Amino acid sequence: MPNRSEVAYFGAGPAPLPTPVIEKSAEAFVNFDNTGLSLAEISHRSSTANKILADAKDALAQLYDIPTDDYDIFFMQAGGTGEFSAAVQNLVGAWIEKRRRKAIEDLGEGKDAEVLERVKKEIENELKVDYLVTGSWSLKASQEATRLIGAKYVNVTVDARKSNNGKFGKIPDEKEWKLTPSGSALTYLCDNETVDGVEFPSFPNSLEDDERIVVADMSSNFLSRKIDVRKYGIIFGGAQKNLGIAGITVVIIRKSLLSLVPPPTFLHALSSVVPTSGCLPPIMFSFSTIATNNSLYNTLPIFNLYVATLVLQQLVSTFKEKKVSGQEEVADRKAKLLYETLDTHSQLYHVVPDKSVRSRMNICFRITQQEGGQPDEAKEKEFLAGAEKRGLLGLKGHRSVGGIRASNYNAVPLENVQKLAGWLVEFAK
C-alpha cells in the first residue's frame, strides 16, 4: 500500500489537500484543541465555531484584498451547482425590487395595483439574464436559469460551440457577444471550465460596466490568481477544488445587493409573467438570510469550514505580502511546464482547448494516432495504466469528453507536476 508521499493525485474534484492541513484536520476530527470532543460534534452556535468562521473570512479578505465595507463573505451548502439556482432567484428578485421601488417613487404610495401592472410590463419587455456559455458548467447554469424563469428571459450571450465545430474549446471574440445593452438582472460566466479546460485569460473588457452585475463561478480556479473583486457582483465557488472538502460553498457578494429583497406577496402576484420559483429563493438559498445570520441560519458543517480555514491560513502564511499573487506564480509555473511538455511532443499529444484560453487548472489533452489526427483511445488507456503504476492518479478525462485531464490545483506540488511531465516525455519516446 503506497503512502501519501508516493502518490501524485491530479483528480478534478474532490481534489488534493495540503498534507499539513489533512494532518491537523485529522487531529481536530478526533479531539479538537484538547476539548475531548471532535470538531464535528461541537455546536455551530458555539464561540469555537464563530471563531473558525471569523478566521476564514479574515484570511480570505486578506488574500483577495476584499473591500469588506462594500462586500460580504459567507458560506453556504449545495456547491457551485446550488449557486446556479441561487444566483438567478436572488438577482431576478433584486431586479424586480429595484423596479418596484422606482414605480412607487414615480406613482406614489398606495398605488399598489398600478405598481404591480407597471412591473409586470417591465418584466415582460425588459427582464433578461445573460449567460456566457463557454463550457459544460456554464451550459448547465444557463439551462438551470431557463428551467427556473423560462427561455424568454434567458439571453445566451455567446455559445462557444458555434465557432468551434460544435465543441467547447475557444472563447469567441468579444465583438461577437450579444450582451443585453443595459439593465440585465445578471451576467454569468464560469471563470474556469473544469470539464473542457477553458479559462478566461482575464476579466472581459465588455463587462467593464458599473451597472452590470457580473456573477462568476470560480469553483475550480478560486485562489489561483489575483482578481479585482470590485468588478464582480457575486463570486462563488464550491470548496472541493482549491479551498477544502465538499460540503460548503463560499460566496463573496456586493452588500448593496443584499437589501434588494421584494415582498413575497408581490412576487406571488407576478406569477402570471414570471414563475415564483425563479425569483423567490428557498430560505436556505436566500443570500440576505444567510448574510444576516453570518452563515449560521442552519447547521453549517463546521468541520468542513475548519478545513477551508486551515487552507486559507496556510496561503496567508506562505505568501505573506504577495497574497494570492504568490499562489498565481506557482500555478502559472506548473501549468507552463505541462503545456510546454505537451507542445514539444505535439506529434503525439493534442491539447484540446485553443492556446488563447488554456486553463491553468485543468490541462485537457488527447493522445492521437498521428500529428493532428484522431484520438487513439487504446494509447490513452496505455498511458493511464502506465501513469497509475508510477503513482500518477486521477488523470482520466471527464466522462462526457473522454481523453486525459491533469488538474493542477493549488495543493498539487511542483514535484508531482514534474513527475507527470517526466512520464509524458517517457511515453512519447
Short mmCIF file of C-alpha atoms in Angstrom, two decimals:
data_model
loop_
_atom_site.label_atom_id
_atom_site.label_comp_id
_atom_site.label_asym_id
_atom_site.label_seq_id
_atom_site.Cartn_x
_atom_site.Cartn_y
_atom_site.Cartn_z
CA MET A 1 0.00 0.00 0.00
CA PRO A 2 1.54 3.35 -1.03
CA ASN A 3 1.95 6.14 1.48
CA ARG A 4 0.78 9.68 0.82
CA SER A 5 4.15 10.92 -0.43
CA GLU A 6 4.27 8.20 -3.11
CA VAL A 7 1.02 9.28 -4.79
CA ALA A 8 0.64 12.24 -7.14
CA TYR A 9 -3.07 12.92 -7.42
CA PHE A 10 -4.49 15.02 -10.27
CA GLY A 11 -8.22 14.46 -9.70
CA ALA A 12 -10.60 17.19 -10.77
CA GLY A 13 -12.55 17.32 -7.53
CA PRO A 14 -12.60 16.29 -4.80
CA ALA A 15 -9.01 17.31 -5.18
CA PRO A 16 -5.76 17.11 -3.19
CA LEU A 17 -5.34 19.00 0.05
CA PRO A 18 -2.05 20.13 1.60
CA THR A 19 -0.75 17.31 3.80
CA PRO A 20 -0.31 19.56 6.87
CA VAL A 21 -3.98 20.54 6.56
CA ILE A 22 -5.01 16.88 6.36
CA GLU A 23 -2.95 16.03 9.44
CA LYS A 24 -4.25 18.92 11.54
CA SER A 25 -7.82 18.27 10.42
CA ALA A 26 -7.48 14.60 11.38
CA GLU A 27 -6.50 15.61 14.89
CA ALA A 28 -9.44 18.01 15.10
CA PHE A 29 -11.84 15.34 13.95
CA VAL A 30 -10.86 13.13 16.90
CA ASN A 31 -10.11 15.67 19.62
CA PHE A 32 -10.29 19.37 18.78
CA ASP A 33 -7.93 21.60 20.72
CA ASN A 34 -7.84 19.16 23.65
CA THR A 35 -11.53 19.62 24.37
CA GLY A 36 -12.21 15.89 24.33
CA LEU A 37 -14.69 16.48 21.51
CA SER A 38 -14.48 16.06 17.77
CA LEU A 39 -14.92 19.31 15.88
CA ALA A 40 -17.77 17.52 14.09
CA GLU A 41 -19.53 17.32 17.47
CA ILE A 42 -19.16 20.95 18.52
CA SER A 43 -22.19 23.23 18.16
CA HIS A 44 -22.29 25.59 15.20
CA ARG A 45 -23.62 28.20 17.68
CA SER A 46 -20.54 27.95 19.88
CA SER A 47 -17.79 30.54 20.27
CA THR A 48 -15.44 27.95 18.74
CA ALA A 49 -17.49 27.79 15.55
CA ASN A 50 -17.79 31.56 15.37
CA LYS A 51 -14.03 31.97 15.67
CA ILE A 52 -13.40 29.48 12.86
CA LEU A 53 -15.86 31.39 10.70
CA ALA A 54 -14.26 34.74 11.56
CA ASP A 55 -10.78 33.36 10.86
CA ALA A 56 -11.88 32.04 7.46
CA LYS A 57 -13.40 35.37 6.44
CA ASP A 58 -10.40 37.33 7.66
CA ALA A 59 -7.89 35.15 5.77
CA LEU A 60 -9.94 35.27 2.57
CA ALA A 61 -10.32 39.04 2.80
CA GLN A 62 -6.54 39.34 3.18
CA LEU A 63 -5.74 37.09 0.23
CA TYR A 64 -8.10 38.77 -2.22
CA ASP A 65 -7.95 42.32 -0.80
CA ILE A 66 -11.72 42.20 -0.38
CA PRO A 67 -13.13 45.66 0.50
CA THR A 68 -15.22 44.46 3.43
CA ASP A 69 -17.05 47.77 3.77
CA ASP A 70 -18.70 47.03 0.44
CA TYR A 71 -18.59 43.22 0.21
CA ASP A 72 -19.75 40.42 2.47
CA ILE A 73 -18.37 36.88 2.71
CA PHE A 74 -20.48 33.93 3.74
CA PHE A 75 -20.63 30.16 3.42
CA MET A 76 -23.49 28.06 2.11
CA GLN A 77 -24.16 24.47 1.11
CA ALA A 78 -25.21 22.74 -2.17
CA GLY A 79 -21.97 23.51 -4.02
CA GLY A 80 -21.49 25.57 -7.15
CA THR A 81 -24.50 23.89 -8.74
CA GLY A 82 -26.71 25.17 -5.95
CA GLU A 83 -25.48 28.67 -6.75
CA PHE A 84 -26.71 28.29 -10.33
CA SER A 85 -30.20 28.43 -8.85
CA ALA A 86 -29.48 30.84 -6.01
CA ALA A 87 -27.90 33.47 -8.25
CA VAL A 88 -30.94 33.56 -10.53
CA GLN A 89 -33.51 33.55 -7.75
CA ASN A 90 -31.82 36.27 -5.71
CA LEU A 91 -30.82 38.57 -8.55
CA VAL A 92 -34.04 38.34 -10.52
CA GLY A 93 -35.74 39.17 -7.25
CA ALA A 94 -33.36 42.11 -6.79
CA TRP A 95 -34.10 43.32 -10.33
CA ILE A 96 -37.84 43.20 -9.59
CA GLU A 97 -37.39 45.02 -6.28
CA LYS A 98 -35.50 47.85 -7.99
CA ARG A 99 -38.38 48.23 -10.46
CA ARG A 100 -40.97 48.05 -7.69
CA ARG A 101 -39.27 50.79 -5.69
CA LYS A 102 -38.89 53.01 -8.76
CA ALA A 103 -42.56 52.52 -9.61
CA ILE A 104 -43.59 53.56 -6.08
CA GLU A 105 -41.30 56.59 -6.34
CA ASP A 106 -42.89 57.62 -9.66
CA LEU A 107 -46.52 56.72 -8.95
CA GLY A 108 -46.69 57.40 -5.23
CA GLU A 109 -47.58 55.36 -2.18
CA GLY A 110 -50.86 53.45 -2.07
CA LYS A 111 -50.96 52.75 -5.82
CA ASP A 112 -50.43 49.02 -5.41
CA ALA A 113 -52.42 47.91 -8.45
CA GLU A 114 -50.71 50.43 -10.74
CA VAL A 115 -47.28 49.50 -9.41
CA LEU A 116 -47.97 45.81 -9.98
CA GLU A 117 -49.13 46.34 -13.56
CA ARG A 118 -46.15 48.53 -14.39
CA VAL A 119 -43.65 45.99 -13.04
CA LYS A 120 -45.43 43.18 -14.89
CA LYS A 121 -45.00 45.05 -18.18
CA GLU A 122 -41.35 45.77 -17.42
CA ILE A 123 -40.72 42.11 -16.69
CA GLU A 124 -42.34 41.02 -19.94
CA ASN A 125 -40.49 43.58 -22.04
CA GLU A 126 -37.14 44.08 -20.31
CA LEU A 127 -36.13 41.27 -17.94
CA LYS A 128 -33.04 39.37 -19.10
CA VAL A 129 -30.32 37.25 -17.56
CA ASP A 130 -27.14 36.99 -19.65
CA TYR A 131 -25.06 33.80 -19.87
CA LEU A 132 -21.65 33.35 -21.43
CA VAL A 133 -21.68 29.67 -22.40
CA THR A 134 -18.05 28.67 -22.76
CA GLY A 135 -18.11 25.11 -21.42
CA SER A 136 -20.09 22.36 -19.75
CA TRP A 137 -20.69 24.17 -16.46
CA SER A 138 -21.82 27.49 -17.88
CA LEU A 139 -24.13 25.50 -20.15
CA LYS A 140 -25.66 23.81 -17.09
CA ALA A 141 -26.03 27.19 -15.39
CA SER A 142 -27.91 28.62 -18.38
CA GLN A 143 -30.13 25.55 -18.52
CA GLU A 144 -30.99 25.99 -14.84
CA ALA A 145 -31.92 29.63 -15.46
CA THR A 146 -34.19 28.51 -18.30
CA ARG A 147 -35.81 25.93 -16.05
CA LEU A 148 -36.46 28.48 -13.32
CA ILE A 149 -37.69 31.53 -15.24
CA GLY A 150 -38.27 30.36 -18.82
CA ALA A 151 -36.30 30.66 -22.05
CA LYS A 152 -37.91 34.02 -22.85
CA TYR A 153 -35.82 35.73 -20.18
CA VAL A 154 -32.50 33.93 -20.75
CA ASN A 155 -30.08 35.56 -23.16
CA VAL A 156 -27.25 33.22 -24.19
CA THR A 157 -24.79 35.99 -24.93
CA VAL A 158 -22.36 33.63 -26.58
CA ASP A 159 -22.32 29.88 -27.20
CA ALA A 160 -18.68 28.98 -27.81
CA ARG A 161 -19.58 25.76 -29.61
CA LYS A 162 -20.95 27.70 -32.57
CA SER A 163 -17.49 28.92 -33.54
CA ASN A 164 -15.62 25.69 -32.78
CA ASN A 165 -17.25 22.90 -34.78
CA GLY A 166 -19.87 22.18 -32.16
CA LYS A 167 -17.39 21.68 -29.32
CA PHE A 168 -16.12 23.78 -26.45
CA GLY A 169 -12.50 24.84 -26.60
CA LYS A 170 -12.49 28.51 -27.61
CA ILE A 171 -13.97 31.75 -26.34
CA PRO A 172 -15.20 33.82 -29.30
CA ASP A 173 -14.03 37.40 -29.68
CA GLU A 174 -15.98 39.81 -27.50
CA LYS A 175 -17.18 41.60 -30.65
CA GLU A 176 -19.36 38.55 -31.29
CA TRP A 177 -21.02 38.61 -27.87
CA LYS A 178 -24.63 39.75 -27.74
CA LEU A 179 -24.92 41.22 -24.27
CA THR A 180 -28.15 42.80 -23.12
CA PRO A 181 -27.36 46.51 -23.68
CA SER A 182 -28.18 47.53 -20.10
CA GLY A 183 -30.22 46.53 -17.11
CA SER A 184 -29.87 42.74 -17.17
CA ALA A 185 -30.52 41.08 -13.83
CA LEU A 186 -27.14 39.34 -14.02
CA THR A 187 -24.32 38.42 -16.38
CA TYR A 188 -22.97 34.97 -15.60
CA LEU A 189 -19.63 33.46 -16.53
CA CYS A 190 -17.73 30.39 -15.43
CA ASP A 191 -14.18 31.67 -14.96
CA ASN A 192 -12.66 28.22 -15.43
CA GLU A 193 -14.42 25.31 -17.13
CA THR A 194 -13.27 22.19 -15.28
CA VAL A 195 -14.53 19.69 -17.86
CA ASP A 196 -13.30 21.43 -21.01
CA GLY A 197 -10.05 23.01 -19.83
CA VAL A 198 -11.07 26.54 -20.81
CA GLU A 199 -10.25 29.56 -18.64
CA PHE A 200 -10.91 33.25 -19.19
CA PRO A 201 -7.41 34.76 -19.51
CA SER A 202 -8.60 37.94 -17.78
CA PHE A 203 -11.74 39.87 -16.91
CA PRO A 204 -13.62 40.59 -20.18
CA ASN A 205 -13.41 44.21 -21.33
CA SER A 206 -17.04 44.27 -22.41
CA LEU A 207 -18.15 43.58 -18.83
CA GLU A 208 -16.34 46.67 -17.51
CA ASP A 209 -19.60 48.40 -16.71
CA ASP A 210 -20.51 49.64 -13.24
CA GLU A 211 -24.18 48.89 -13.90
CA ARG A 212 -23.62 45.27 -14.94
CA ILE A 213 -23.90 42.68 -12.16
CA VAL A 214 -21.28 40.07 -13.03
CA VAL A 215 -21.70 36.67 -11.39
CA ALA A 216 -18.59 34.49 -11.58
CA ASP A 217 -18.35 30.80 -10.81
CA MET A 218 -14.75 30.35 -9.67
CA SER A 219 -15.16 26.87 -8.22
CA SER A 220 -12.12 25.45 -9.99
CA ASN A 221 -9.71 28.41 -10.11
CA PHE A 222 -10.56 30.01 -6.77
CA LEU A 223 -7.50 31.48 -5.03
CA SER A 224 -5.26 30.70 -8.00
CA ARG A 225 -4.77 34.26 -9.30
CA LYS A 226 -5.21 37.88 -8.32
CA ILE A 227 -8.59 39.42 -9.15
CA ASP A 228 -10.27 42.77 -8.67
CA VAL A 229 -13.24 41.86 -6.52
CA ARG A 230 -14.93 45.21 -7.22
CA LYS A 231 -15.60 44.16 -10.81
CA TYR A 232 -17.98 41.43 -9.64
CA GLY A 233 -21.41 41.50 -8.06
CA ILE A 234 -21.04 37.91 -6.85
CA ILE A 235 -18.17 35.43 -6.81
CA PHE A 236 -18.88 31.88 -5.68
CA GLY A 237 -17.04 28.60 -5.55
CA GLY A 238 -17.50 25.07 -4.30
CA ALA A 239 -14.81 24.17 -1.77
CA GLN A 240 -13.66 20.83 -3.13
CA LYS A 241 -11.04 22.03 -5.63
CA ASN A 242 -8.77 24.72 -4.16
CA LEU A 243 -10.40 25.51 -0.84
CA GLY A 244 -11.20 22.37 1.12
CA ILE A 245 -13.59 19.45 1.11
CA ALA A 246 -17.06 19.11 -0.37
CA GLY A 247 -19.94 20.40 1.70
CA ILE A 248 -19.51 24.17 1.72
CA THR A 249 -19.60 26.92 -0.87
CA VAL A 250 -18.02 30.34 -0.43
CA VAL A 251 -19.86 33.46 -1.62
CA ILE A 252 -18.39 36.94 -1.96
CA ILE A 253 -21.18 39.44 -2.63
CA ARG A 254 -21.64 43.18 -3.03
CA LYS A 255 -23.52 44.30 0.07
CA SER A 256 -25.85 46.63 -1.86
CA LEU A 257 -27.45 43.56 -3.45
CA LEU A 258 -28.46 42.11 -0.09
CA SER A 259 -31.08 44.78 0.66
CA LEU A 260 -32.97 44.30 -2.61
CA VAL A 261 -35.47 41.72 -1.40
CA PRO A 262 -39.05 42.11 -2.70
CA PRO A 263 -42.06 41.23 -0.51
CA PRO A 264 -43.13 37.63 -1.16
CA THR A 265 -46.75 38.72 -1.67
CA PHE A 266 -45.63 40.99 -4.51
CA LEU A 267 -43.75 38.13 -6.15
CA HIS A 268 -46.77 35.86 -5.81
CA ALA A 269 -48.83 38.46 -7.66
CA LEU A 270 -46.33 38.35 -10.56
CA SER A 271 -46.74 34.62 -11.19
CA SER A 272 -48.59 35.20 -14.45
CA VAL A 273 -45.44 36.67 -16.03
CA VAL A 274 -42.52 35.04 -14.17
CA PRO A 275 -42.56 31.83 -12.10
CA THR A 276 -42.27 32.49 -8.38
CA SER A 277 -39.62 29.75 -8.23
CA GLY A 278 -37.41 31.95 -10.37
CA CYS A 279 -37.40 34.99 -8.11
CA LEU A 280 -38.25 33.74 -4.61
CA PRO A 281 -35.43 31.51 -3.33
CA PRO A 282 -35.91 28.80 -0.72
CA ILE A 283 -34.86 30.25 2.61
CA MET A 284 -31.54 28.37 2.53
CA PHE A 285 -30.73 29.95 -0.85
CA SER A 286 -31.64 33.46 0.26
CA PHE A 287 -28.43 35.50 0.24
CA SER A 288 -29.87 38.14 2.56
CA THR A 289 -30.94 35.48 5.07
CA ILE A 290 -27.55 33.76 5.08
CA ALA A 291 -25.69 37.06 5.34
CA THR A 292 -27.88 38.38 8.15
CA ASN A 293 -27.26 35.20 10.12
CA ASN A 294 -23.49 35.15 9.50
CA SER A 295 -23.72 31.86 7.56
CA LEU A 296 -25.38 30.18 10.56
CA TYR A 297 -29.09 30.24 9.73
CA ASN A 298 -28.98 26.46 9.92
CA THR A 299 -26.29 23.94 10.89
CA LEU A 300 -23.26 24.83 8.83
CA PRO A 301 -20.76 21.91 8.68
CA ILE A 302 -18.11 23.47 10.89
CA PHE A 303 -15.55 20.71 10.32
CA ASN A 304 -15.69 21.37 6.56
CA LEU A 305 -15.31 25.07 7.24
CA TYR A 306 -12.33 24.37 9.52
CA VAL A 307 -10.52 22.55 6.71
CA ALA A 308 -11.07 25.56 4.44
CA THR A 309 -9.87 27.90 7.20
CA LEU A 310 -6.63 25.95 7.52
CA VAL A 311 -6.11 26.11 3.75
CA LEU A 312 -6.70 29.87 3.75
CA GLN A 313 -4.40 30.46 6.71
CA GLN A 314 -1.65 28.38 5.13
CA LEU A 315 -1.84 30.52 1.97
CA VAL A 316 -1.63 33.69 4.06
CA SER A 317 1.37 32.32 5.97
CA THR A 318 3.14 31.02 2.86
CA PHE A 319 2.79 34.03 0.57
CA LYS A 320 2.57 36.87 3.10
CA GLU A 321 2.53 40.27 1.33
CA LYS A 322 2.29 38.63 -2.10
CA LYS A 323 -1.08 37.25 -1.04
CA VAL A 324 -2.87 35.32 -3.80
CA SER A 325 -0.37 36.61 -6.38
CA GLY A 326 2.17 34.25 -4.80
CA GLN A 327 -0.07 31.27 -5.49
CA GLU A 328 -0.65 32.59 -9.02
CA GLU A 329 3.10 32.44 -9.71
CA VAL A 330 3.21 28.80 -8.60
CA ALA A 331 0.11 27.86 -10.62
CA ASP A 332 1.49 29.53 -13.75
CA ARG A 333 4.83 27.77 -13.38
CA LYS A 334 3.22 24.34 -13.05
CA ALA A 335 0.86 24.88 -15.98
CA LYS A 336 3.69 26.19 -18.18
CA LEU A 337 5.74 23.05 -17.52
CA LEU A 338 2.91 20.74 -18.56
CA TYR A 339 1.86 22.70 -21.64
CA GLU A 340 5.44 23.09 -22.87
CA THR A 341 5.96 19.35 -22.48
CA LEU A 342 2.78 18.57 -24.40
CA ASP A 343 3.60 21.06 -27.15
CA THR A 344 7.13 19.69 -27.50
CA HIS A 345 5.59 16.31 -28.35
CA SER A 346 2.69 17.58 -30.44
CA GLN A 347 3.04 14.64 -32.82
CA LEU A 348 1.53 12.53 -30.05
CA TYR A 349 -0.32 14.91 -27.70
CA HIS A 350 -3.10 17.27 -28.73
CA VAL A 351 -4.12 19.93 -26.23
CA VAL A 352 -7.89 20.27 -26.55
CA PRO A 353 -8.61 23.97 -25.91
CA ASP A 354 -7.25 26.79 -28.04
CA LYS A 355 -3.93 28.20 -26.82
CA SER A 356 -5.56 31.56 -26.04
CA VAL A 357 -7.84 30.08 -23.37
CA ARG A 358 -5.89 27.15 -21.95
CA SER A 359 -6.81 26.57 -18.33
CA ARG A 360 -4.02 26.70 -15.77
CA MET A 361 -6.08 24.44 -13.52
CA ASN A 362 -7.37 21.68 -15.82
CA ILE A 363 -4.99 20.58 -18.56
CA CYS A 364 -7.08 18.59 -21.06
CA PHE A 365 -5.42 16.68 -23.87
CA ARG A 366 -5.77 13.70 -26.17
CA ILE A 367 -3.27 11.15 -27.41
CA THR A 368 -3.55 10.96 -31.18
CA GLN A 369 -2.75 8.40 -33.84
CA GLN A 370 -0.55 10.91 -35.65
CA GLU A 371 0.08 14.65 -35.61
CA GLY A 372 -3.29 16.40 -35.83
CA GLY A 373 -5.02 13.02 -36.12
CA GLN A 374 -7.90 11.32 -34.35
CA PRO A 375 -7.70 10.37 -30.67
CA ASP A 376 -6.21 6.94 -30.04
CA GLU A 377 -8.19 5.53 -27.12
CA ALA A 378 -6.02 2.44 -26.90
CA LYS A 379 -2.92 4.58 -26.42
CA GLU A 380 -4.78 6.70 -23.87
CA LYS A 381 -5.62 3.60 -21.84
CA GLU A 382 -1.97 2.54 -22.07
CA PHE A 383 -0.86 5.99 -20.90
CA LEU A 384 -3.27 5.96 -17.95
CA ALA A 385 -2.26 2.44 -16.93
CA GLY A 386 1.43 3.41 -17.01
CA ALA A 387 0.70 6.56 -15.05
CA GLU A 388 -1.10 4.59 -12.35
CA LYS A 389 1.88 2.24 -11.98
CA ARG A 390 4.01 5.32 -11.35
CA GLY A 391 1.62 6.69 -8.72
CA LEU A 392 0.19 9.34 -11.06
CA LEU A 393 -3.54 9.12 -10.33
CA GLY A 394 -6.78 10.89 -11.28
CA LEU A 395 -5.81 11.62 -14.89
CA LYS A 396 -8.79 10.24 -16.76
CA GLY A 397 -10.81 12.90 -18.59
CA HIS A 398 -14.41 13.70 -17.74
CA ARG A 399 -16.80 11.00 -18.90
CA SER A 400 -18.60 13.45 -21.22
CA VAL A 401 -15.49 14.29 -23.27
CA GLY A 402 -13.00 11.49 -22.66
CA GLY A 403 -9.28 11.90 -23.07
CA ILE A 404 -6.89 12.89 -20.30
CA ARG A 405 -7.15 15.70 -17.77
CA ALA A 406 -4.48 16.75 -15.30
CA SER A 407 -5.99 19.01 -12.67
CA ASN A 408 -3.31 21.37 -11.44
CA TYR A 409 -4.95 22.71 -8.31
CA ASN A 410 -3.16 24.70 -5.63
CA ALA A 411 -2.34 21.72 -3.41
CA VAL A 412 -0.67 19.77 -6.23
CA PRO A 413 3.03 20.30 -5.50
CA LEU A 414 5.52 21.22 -8.21
CA GLU A 415 7.39 17.94 -7.77
CA ASN A 416 4.25 16.00 -8.68
CA VAL A 417 3.82 18.08 -11.83
CA GLN A 418 7.46 17.37 -12.66
CA LYS A 419 6.79 13.63 -12.26
CA LEU A 420 3.86 13.86 -14.67
CA ALA A 421 5.95 15.84 -17.16
CA GLY A 422 8.59 13.12 -16.93
CA TRP A 423 6.01 10.43 -17.73
CA LEU A 424 4.72 12.46 -20.68
CA VAL A 425 8.24 12.57 -22.11
CA GLU A 426 8.90 8.89 -21.38
CA PHE A 427 5.64 7.80 -23.01
CA ALA A 428 6.28 9.96 -26.07
CA LYS A 429 9.66 8.29 -26.58
#
